[in-house]
């Protein structure tokens, strides 16, 4: 096959290399790999194969091709175990990743091998396209990948599972995917209609699968504001029966506002199970930071601040690219050691080009705030806010925050000018020589 033909064929494959399931510029690959590892180990559904195929894609983004090929081999093995009767249908995504992987490695013989396997499967399915097939399994695998990349993809994942269910209405894994995607869509939108739809289907699924701890915690989250006692009971049931650190993390979130001490206990239990999972340390730090706002006695405040700092430090140690934890750590240090906070923020400013546009905006926001509130440098802060506003693309939310900061600075300067003029007027009035 010619190089041009290979490229054209690869572009038609249904796999992670062609799906727009994450923003490469904004995605923290290390974070996603950690969450995927937990999903592979603890998933309640027959979707380990697609998680491993996605893991391979992320590993090659970091240039780890040996690890990536190992993940694809493991994905093949898992698919054969989980789907012995329809392995070929399930393997299309993994084979597509193989083909792309070998293309990047310039091993064109292996590219042709996997394109040939994909073509044979598509022919056996009577697909009109030589290298793709419109089958439910593909839609479901894309749906699980979207959810694994982040709950911000909930709405798109929901459409994938709805399409999959049109082809296989009784598939329990597809039904579970739809339930989780509905919950994900609500967590992002917080819309009442999304809450109602998610609650209805999550309740139905929970009645059918009462031992599913992931769905149990999702139901607890949906009920937290309307039925706290039941929400707490569901969260506690999940904590006592699950070894999944992500389930425990979500259970802690349910308790975070109404039972903060219990949330801390749950997170510490989860950390004992997965000490290298950075989100557990971050969330523990958030719990301590929330308690810091309630601490009255100086000794209590100092102890809580120390606990928060240690948690965020551990989050950064387990994932050095965790921008949120680094920023919150700087904020925590601002109270105790401003010079340390300044060092963290200055390092982030130096690393600015390595972050996506939204990350750059957030760094400008925090660095400007530090210059303004801890250094009293209004002009320098304004310049940083303006630099953040000038960034192309990025997030509308952060853009608005930067704009409001600049407007507030302008108001402060106007008030200072007015006070200065008033002082000058009074001085002139009281000085007979003027």
Coordinates of C-alpha atoms in Angstrom, one line a residue:
X1 CA 0.0 0.0 0.0
X2 CA 1.2 3.5 -0.7
X3 CA 1.8 6.0 2.1
X4 CA -1.1 8.1 0.9
X5 CA -3.5 5.1 0.8
X6 CA -2.4 4.1 4.4
X7 CA -3.2 7.6 5.7
X8 CA -6.6 7.7 4.0
X9 CA -7.5 4.3 5.4
X10 CA -6.3 5.2 8.9
X11 CA -8.4 8.3 8.9
X12 CA -11.6 6.2 8.5
X13 CA -10.9 3.9 11.5
X14 CA -13.1 4.0 14.6
X15 CA -10.6 4.3 17.4
X16 CA -9.1 6.7 20.0
X17 CA -6.7 8.2 17.4
X18 CA -9.7 9.5 15.4
X19 CA -12.3 10.2 18.1
X20 CA -12.3 13.8 19.4
X21 CA -12.9 12.6 22.9
X22 CA -10.4 14.9 24.7
X23 CA -8.8 18.3 24.2
X24 CA -5.1 17.4 23.8
X25 CA -4.0 20.9 24.8
X26 CA -6.0 21.0 28.0
X27 CA -5.8 17.4 29.1
X28 CA -3.6 16.4 32.0
X29 CA -2.6 13.0 30.6
X30 CA -1.0 11.9 33.9
X31 CA -4.3 12.6 35.7
X32 CA -6.4 10.7 33.1
X33 CA -4.0 7.7 33.2
X34 CA -4.4 7.5 37.0
X35 CA -8.2 7.6 36.8
X36 CA -8.1 5.0 34.0
X37 CA -5.9 2.6 36.1
X38 CA -8.5 2.7 38.9
X39 CA -11.3 2.0 36.3
X40 CA -9.5 -0.9 34.8
X41 CA -9.0 -2.5 38.2
X42 CA -12.5 -1.8 39.7
X43 CA -15.0 -1.5 36.8
X44 CA -18.3 -3.2 37.4
X45 CA -18.9 -3.5 33.6
X46 CA -17.3 -5.4 30.7
X47 CA -15.5 -2.4 29.5
X48 CA -11.9 -3.0 30.6
X49 CA -10.8 -3.7 27.1
X50 CA -11.7 -0.2 25.8
X51 CA -10.2 1.4 28.9
X52 CA -6.9 -0.4 28.2
X53 CA -7.0 0.6 24.5
X54 CA -7.6 4.2 25.6
X55 CA -4.7 3.8 28.1
X56 CA -2.5 2.8 25.2
X57 CA -3.5 5.9 23.2
X58 CA -2.6 8.2 26.2
X59 CA 0.7 6.4 26.8
X60 CA 1.8 7.0 23.1
X61 CA 0.9 10.7 23.6
X62 CA 3.7 10.7 26.1
X63 CA 6.0 8.8 23.8
X64 CA 5.8 5.6 25.7
X65 CA 5.3 3.2 22.8
X66 CA 6.5 0.1 24.5
X67 CA 4.0 0.6 27.4
X68 CA 1.3 1.5 24.8
X69 CA 1.8 -1.7 22.8
X70 CA 1.7 -3.7 26.1
X71 CA -1.6 -2.1 27.0
X72 CA -3.0 -3.0 23.6
X73 CA -1.9 -6.6 24.0
X74 CA -3.6 -6.7 27.4
X75 CA -6.7 -5.1 25.9
X76 CA -6.9 -8.0 23.4
X77 CA -6.6 -10.6 26.1
X78 CA -9.3 -8.9 28.2
X79 CA -11.7 -8.6 25.3
X80 CA -11.3 -12.3 24.6
X81 CA -12.1 -13.1 28.3
X82 CA -15.0 -10.6 28.6
X83 CA -16.5 -11.1 25.1
X84 CA -15.7 -14.7 23.9
X85 CA -18.8 -14.8 21.6
X86 CA -18.3 -11.5 19.8
X87 CA -14.6 -10.7 20.2
X88 CA -14.1 -9.6 16.6
X89 CA -16.9 -6.9 16.9
X90 CA -15.3 -5.7 20.2
X91 CA -11.8 -5.7 18.8
X92 CA -12.3 -3.1 16.0
X93 CA -11.3 -0.1 18.3
X94 CA -8.2 -1.9 19.6
X95 CA -7.1 -3.0 16.1
X96 CA -7.6 0.6 15.0
X97 CA -5.3 1.8 17.8
X98 CA -2.7 -0.9 16.8
X99 CA -2.7 0.3 13.2
X100 CA -2.2 4.0 14.1
X101 CA 0.5 3.0 16.7
X102 CA 2.5 1.1 14.2
X103 CA 2.1 3.9 11.7
X104 CA 3.7 6.3 14.1
X105 CA 6.5 3.8 14.6
X106 CA 6.9 3.6 10.8
X107 CA 6.3 -0.1 10.8
X108 CA 4.1 -0.1 7.7
X109 CA 4.0 -3.9 7.4
X110 CA 2.2 -4.1 10.8
X111 CA -0.1 -1.3 9.8
X112 CA -1.2 -3.3 6.8
X113 CA -1.6 -6.4 8.9
X114 CA -4.1 -4.6 11.3
X115 CA -5.9 -2.8 8.4
X116 CA -6.4 -6.3 6.9
X117 CA -7.9 -7.7 10.1
X118 CA -10.2 -4.7 10.3
X119 CA -11.3 -5.1 6.7
X120 CA -12.0 -8.8 7.2
X121 CA -14.2 -8.0 10.2
X122 CA -16.1 -5.3 8.4
X123 CA -16.7 -7.6 5.4
X124 CA -18.1 -10.3 7.8
X125 CA -20.5 -7.7 9.1
X126 CA -21.5 -6.7 5.6
X127 CA -20.4 -3.1 6.3
X128 CA -20.5 -0.9 3.2
X129 CA -17.3 0.8 4.5
X130 CA -14.1 -1.2 4.3
X131 CA -12.6 0.0 7.6
X132 CA -15.5 0.9 9.7
X133 CA -18.8 -0.6 10.9
X134 CA -21.9 1.0 12.4
X135 CA -22.4 -1.5 15.2
X136 CA -23.6 -0.9 18.8
X137 CA -20.3 -2.1 20.3
X138 CA -18.4 0.8 18.7
X139 CA -20.8 3.5 19.9
X140 CA -20.7 2.0 23.5
X141 CA -16.9 2.0 23.5
X142 CA -16.8 5.6 22.4
X143 CA -19.3 6.4 25.2
X144 CA -17.1 4.8 27.8
X145 CA -14.1 6.6 26.5
X146 CA -15.8 10.0 26.6
X147 CA -16.8 9.3 30.3
X148 CA -13.3 8.2 31.2
X149 CA -11.9 11.4 29.7
X150 CA -14.2 13.5 32.0
X151 CA -17.8 14.0 33.0
X152 CA -17.9 17.2 30.9
X153 CA -18.5 14.7 28.1
X154 CA -21.6 13.3 29.7
X155 CA -24.1 14.7 27.1
X156 CA -22.1 13.4 24.2
X157 CA -21.6 10.0 25.9
X158 CA -25.4 9.8 26.5
X159 CA -25.9 10.0 22.7
X160 CA -23.4 7.2 22.1
X161 CA -25.2 4.9 24.5
X162 CA -28.6 5.8 23.2
X163 CA -27.5 4.9 19.7
X164 CA -25.9 1.6 21.0
X165 CA -29.2 0.7 22.8
X166 CA -31.1 1.2 19.5
X167 CA -29.1 -1.8 18.2
X168 CA -29.2 -3.9 21.4
X169 CA -31.9 -2.8 23.8
X170 CA -31.3 -5.5 26.4
X171 CA -27.5 -5.0 26.8
X172 CA -26.9 -4.4 30.5
X173 CA -23.5 -2.7 29.9
X174 CA -25.1 -0.2 27.5
X175 CA -27.9 0.5 30.0
X176 CA -25.3 1.1 32.7
X177 CA -23.4 3.5 30.4
X178 CA -26.5 5.5 29.7
X179 CA -27.2 5.8 33.4
X180 CA -23.7 7.0 34.2
X181 CA -23.7 9.4 31.3
X182 CA -27.0 10.9 32.4
X183 CA -25.5 11.4 35.9
X184 CA -22.4 12.9 34.3
X185 CA -24.4 15.4 32.2
X186 CA -26.3 16.5 35.4
X187 CA -23.0 17.1 37.3
X188 CA -21.9 19.5 34.7
X189 CA -25.2 21.3 33.9
X190 CA -26.9 21.2 37.3
X191 CA -30.1 21.7 35.4
X192 CA -33.4 20.6 37.0
X193 CA -34.5 18.6 34.0
X194 CA -31.2 16.8 33.9
X195 CA -31.4 16.0 37.6
X196 CA -34.9 14.6 37.2
X197 CA -34.0 12.4 34.2
X198 CA -30.8 11.2 35.9
X199 CA -32.5 10.4 39.2
X200 CA -35.3 8.4 37.5
X201 CA -32.9 6.2 35.6
X202 CA -30.3 5.9 38.4
X203 CA -33.1 4.8 40.8
X204 CA -34.3 2.1 38.3
X205 CA -30.8 0.8 37.7
X206 CA -30.1 0.8 41.5
X207 CA -33.2 -1.3 42.1
X208 CA -32.1 -3.8 39.5
X209 CA -28.4 -3.8 40.6
X210 CA -28.4 -2.9 44.3
X211 CA -24.8 -4.1 44.8
X212 CA -23.4 -1.7 42.2
X213 CA -21.5 0.7 44.5
X214 CA -20.7 3.2 41.7
X215 CA -24.4 3.7 40.9
X216 CA -25.2 3.7 44.6
X217 CA -22.9 6.7 45.2
X218 CA -24.2 8.5 42.2
X219 CA -27.8 8.1 43.6
X220 CA -26.5 9.4 46.9
X221 CA -25.1 12.5 45.2
X222 CA -28.4 13.1 43.4
X223 CA -30.3 12.9 46.7
X224 CA -27.8 14.8 48.9
X225 CA -29.9 18.1 48.9
X226 CA -33.4 16.5 48.8
X227 CA -33.1 13.4 51.1
X228 CA -29.9 13.7 53.2
X229 CA -30.6 10.7 55.4
X230 CA -31.0 8.3 52.5
X231 CA -28.1 9.9 50.7
X232 CA -25.9 9.4 53.7
X233 CA -27.1 5.8 54.2
X234 CA -26.3 4.9 50.5
X235 CA -22.9 6.5 50.7
X236 CA -22.0 4.6 53.9
X237 CA -23.2 1.3 52.3
X238 CA -20.8 1.9 49.4
X239 CA -17.9 2.8 51.7
X240 CA -18.3 -0.4 53.7
X241 CA -18.5 -2.7 50.6
X242 CA -16.2 -1.1 48.0
X243 CA -12.5 -1.2 47.5
X244 CA -12.7 1.2 44.6
X245 CA -10.9 4.5 45.6
X246 CA -13.0 6.5 43.1
X247 CA -16.2 5.2 44.7
X248 CA -14.9 6.2 48.1
X249 CA -13.9 9.6 46.8
X250 CA -17.4 10.2 45.5
X251 CA -18.9 9.0 48.8
X252 CA -16.7 11.5 50.6
X253 CA -18.0 14.3 48.3
X254 CA -21.6 13.4 49.4
X255 CA -20.5 14.0 53.0
X256 CA -18.3 16.9 52.4
X257 CA -20.7 19.7 53.3
X258 CA -23.0 18.1 55.9
X259 CA -20.5 15.7 57.6
X260 CA -17.0 17.0 56.9
X261 CA -15.3 14.9 59.5
X262 CA -16.7 11.8 58.0
X263 CA -15.6 12.9 54.5
X264 CA -12.1 13.2 55.8
X265 CA -12.3 9.7 57.4
X266 CA -13.5 8.2 54.1
X267 CA -10.7 9.9 52.1
X268 CA -8.1 8.6 54.5
X269 CA -9.5 5.1 54.1
X270 CA -9.3 5.5 50.3
X271 CA -5.7 6.8 50.5
X272 CA -4.8 3.7 52.4
X273 CA -6.1 1.7 49.4
X274 CA -4.5 3.9 46.7
X275 CA -1.8 6.1 48.2
X276 CA -0.6 7.2 44.7
X277 CA -4.0 8.5 43.5
X278 CA -3.5 12.2 43.5
X279 CA -7.2 13.2 43.5
X280 CA -7.7 11.6 46.9
X281 CA -5.0 13.9 48.4
X282 CA -6.4 16.9 46.6
X283 CA -9.9 16.3 47.9
X284 CA -8.6 15.7 51.4
X285 CA -6.9 19.1 51.1
X286 CA -10.2 20.7 50.0
X287 CA -11.9 19.2 53.1
X288 CA -9.2 20.7 55.4
X289 CA -9.4 24.0 53.5
X290 CA -13.1 24.1 54.1
X291 CA -12.6 23.4 57.8
X292 CA -10.1 26.2 57.9
X293 CA -12.9 28.7 57.2
X294 CA -14.7 27.5 60.3
X295 CA -11.7 27.3 62.6
X296 CA -11.8 29.9 65.4
X297 CA -9.0 29.1 67.8
X298 CA -5.5 29.9 66.6
X299 CA -4.2 26.4 67.5
X300 CA -7.0 24.8 65.6
X301 CA -6.5 27.0 62.6
X302 CA -2.7 26.3 62.5
X303 CA -3.3 22.5 62.8
X304 CA -5.9 22.5 60.0
X305 CA -3.7 24.7 57.8
X306 CA -0.8 22.3 58.2
X307 CA -3.0 19.3 57.3
X308 CA -4.3 21.2 54.2
X309 CA -0.8 22.1 53.0
X310 CA 0.5 18.5 53.5
X311 CA -2.5 17.1 51.5
X312 CA -1.9 19.4 48.6
X313 CA 1.8 18.8 48.7
X314 CA 1.1 15.1 48.4
X315 CA -1.3 15.7 45.5
X316 CA 1.5 17.5 43.7
X317 CA 4.0 14.8 44.5
X318 CA 1.8 12.1 43.1
X319 CA 1.0 14.2 39.9
X320 CA 3.4 17.1 39.4
X321 CA 1.3 18.3 36.5
X322 CA -1.8 18.8 38.7
X323 CA -2.3 22.5 38.2
X324 CA -5.2 22.9 40.5
X325 CA -3.3 21.4 43.5
X326 CA -0.3 23.6 42.8
X327 CA -2.5 26.7 42.7
X328 CA -4.4 25.8 45.9
X329 CA -1.1 24.9 47.6
X330 CA 0.2 28.4 46.8
X331 CA -3.0 29.9 48.2
X332 CA -2.6 27.9 51.4
X333 CA 1.1 29.0 51.7
X334 CA 0.1 32.7 51.2
X335 CA -1.2 32.8 54.8
X336 CA 1.9 31.2 56.4
X337 CA 4.8 31.6 54.0
X338 CA 4.1 34.2 51.2
X339 CA 7.6 33.7 49.8
X340 CA 6.9 30.0 49.2
X341 CA 3.6 30.9 47.6
X342 CA 5.4 33.4 45.4
X343 CA 7.9 30.7 44.4
X344 CA 5.2 28.3 43.3
X345 CA 3.4 30.9 41.3
X346 CA 6.6 32.2 39.6
X347 CA 7.4 28.6 38.6
X348 CA 4.0 28.2 37.1
X349 CA 4.5 31.5 35.2
X350 CA 7.8 30.1 33.8
X351 CA 6.0 27.0 32.7
X352 CA 3.1 29.0 31.2
X353 CA 3.6 27.8 27.6
X354 CA 3.4 24.1 28.6
X355 CA -0.3 24.6 29.8
X356 CA -3.4 24.9 27.6
X357 CA -5.1 28.2 27.2
X358 CA -7.5 27.8 30.1
X359 CA -4.6 26.7 32.3
X360 CA -2.7 29.9 31.3
X361 CA -5.7 32.0 32.1
X362 CA -6.0 30.5 35.6
X363 CA -2.3 31.0 36.3
X364 CA -2.6 34.7 35.2
X365 CA -5.7 35.0 37.5
X366 CA -3.9 33.6 40.6
X367 CA -0.6 35.4 39.9
X368 CA -2.4 38.7 39.5
X369 CA -4.3 38.1 42.7
X370 CA -1.1 37.4 44.6
X371 CA 0.6 40.6 43.2
X372 CA -2.5 42.6 44.1
X373 CA -3.4 41.3 47.6
X374 CA -0.1 40.2 49.0
X375 CA 2.3 42.6 47.3
X376 CA 0.1 45.6 46.8
X377 CA 1.3 45.9 43.2
X378 CA -1.7 47.2 41.3
X379 CA 0.0 48.1 38.1
X380 CA 1.8 44.8 37.9
X381 CA -1.4 42.9 38.7
X382 CA -3.3 44.8 36.0
X383 CA -0.6 43.8 33.5
X384 CA -1.0 40.2 34.4
X385 CA -4.8 40.3 34.2
X386 CA -4.5 42.0 30.8
X387 CA -2.1 39.3 29.5
X388 CA -4.6 36.7 30.6
X389 CA -7.4 38.5 28.7
X390 CA -5.3 38.8 25.6
X391 CA -4.8 35.0 25.3
X392 CA -6.7 33.6 22.3
X393 CA -9.2 30.9 23.0
X394 CA -9.3 29.7 26.6
X395 CA -12.4 29.6 28.9
X396 CA -15.2 32.1 29.0
X397 CA -15.5 31.7 32.7
X398 CA -11.9 32.6 33.4
X399 CA -12.1 35.4 30.8
X400 CA -15.0 36.9 32.8
X401 CA -13.1 36.6 36.1
X402 CA -10.1 38.4 34.6
X403 CA -12.3 41.1 33.2
X404 CA -14.0 41.6 36.6
X405 CA -10.6 41.8 38.3
X406 CA -9.5 44.6 35.9
X407 CA -12.8 46.5 36.4
X408 CA -12.4 46.3 40.2
X409 CA -8.9 47.6 39.9
X410 CA -10.1 50.5 37.8
X411 CA -12.7 51.3 40.4
X412 CA -10.1 51.2 43.1
X413 CA -7.8 53.6 41.2
X414 CA -10.7 56.0 40.5
X415 CA -11.6 56.1 44.2
X416 CA -8.0 56.7 45.1
X417 CA -7.8 59.5 42.5
X418 CA -10.9 61.1 44.0
X419 CA -9.5 60.8 47.6
X420 CA -6.2 62.3 46.3
X421 CA -8.0 65.3 44.8
X422 CA -10.1 65.8 47.9
X423 CA -6.9 65.8 50.1
X424 CA -5.3 68.4 47.7
X425 CA -8.5 70.6 47.8
X426 CA -8.5 70.5 51.6
X427 CA -4.7 71.3 51.8
X428 CA -5.2 74.2 49.4
X429 CA -8.1 75.5 51.4
X430 CA -6.3 75.3 54.7
X431 CA -3.0 76.8 53.4
X432 CA -3.4 80.6 53.2
X433 CA -0.3 80.8 50.9
X434 CA -2.0 78.7 48.2

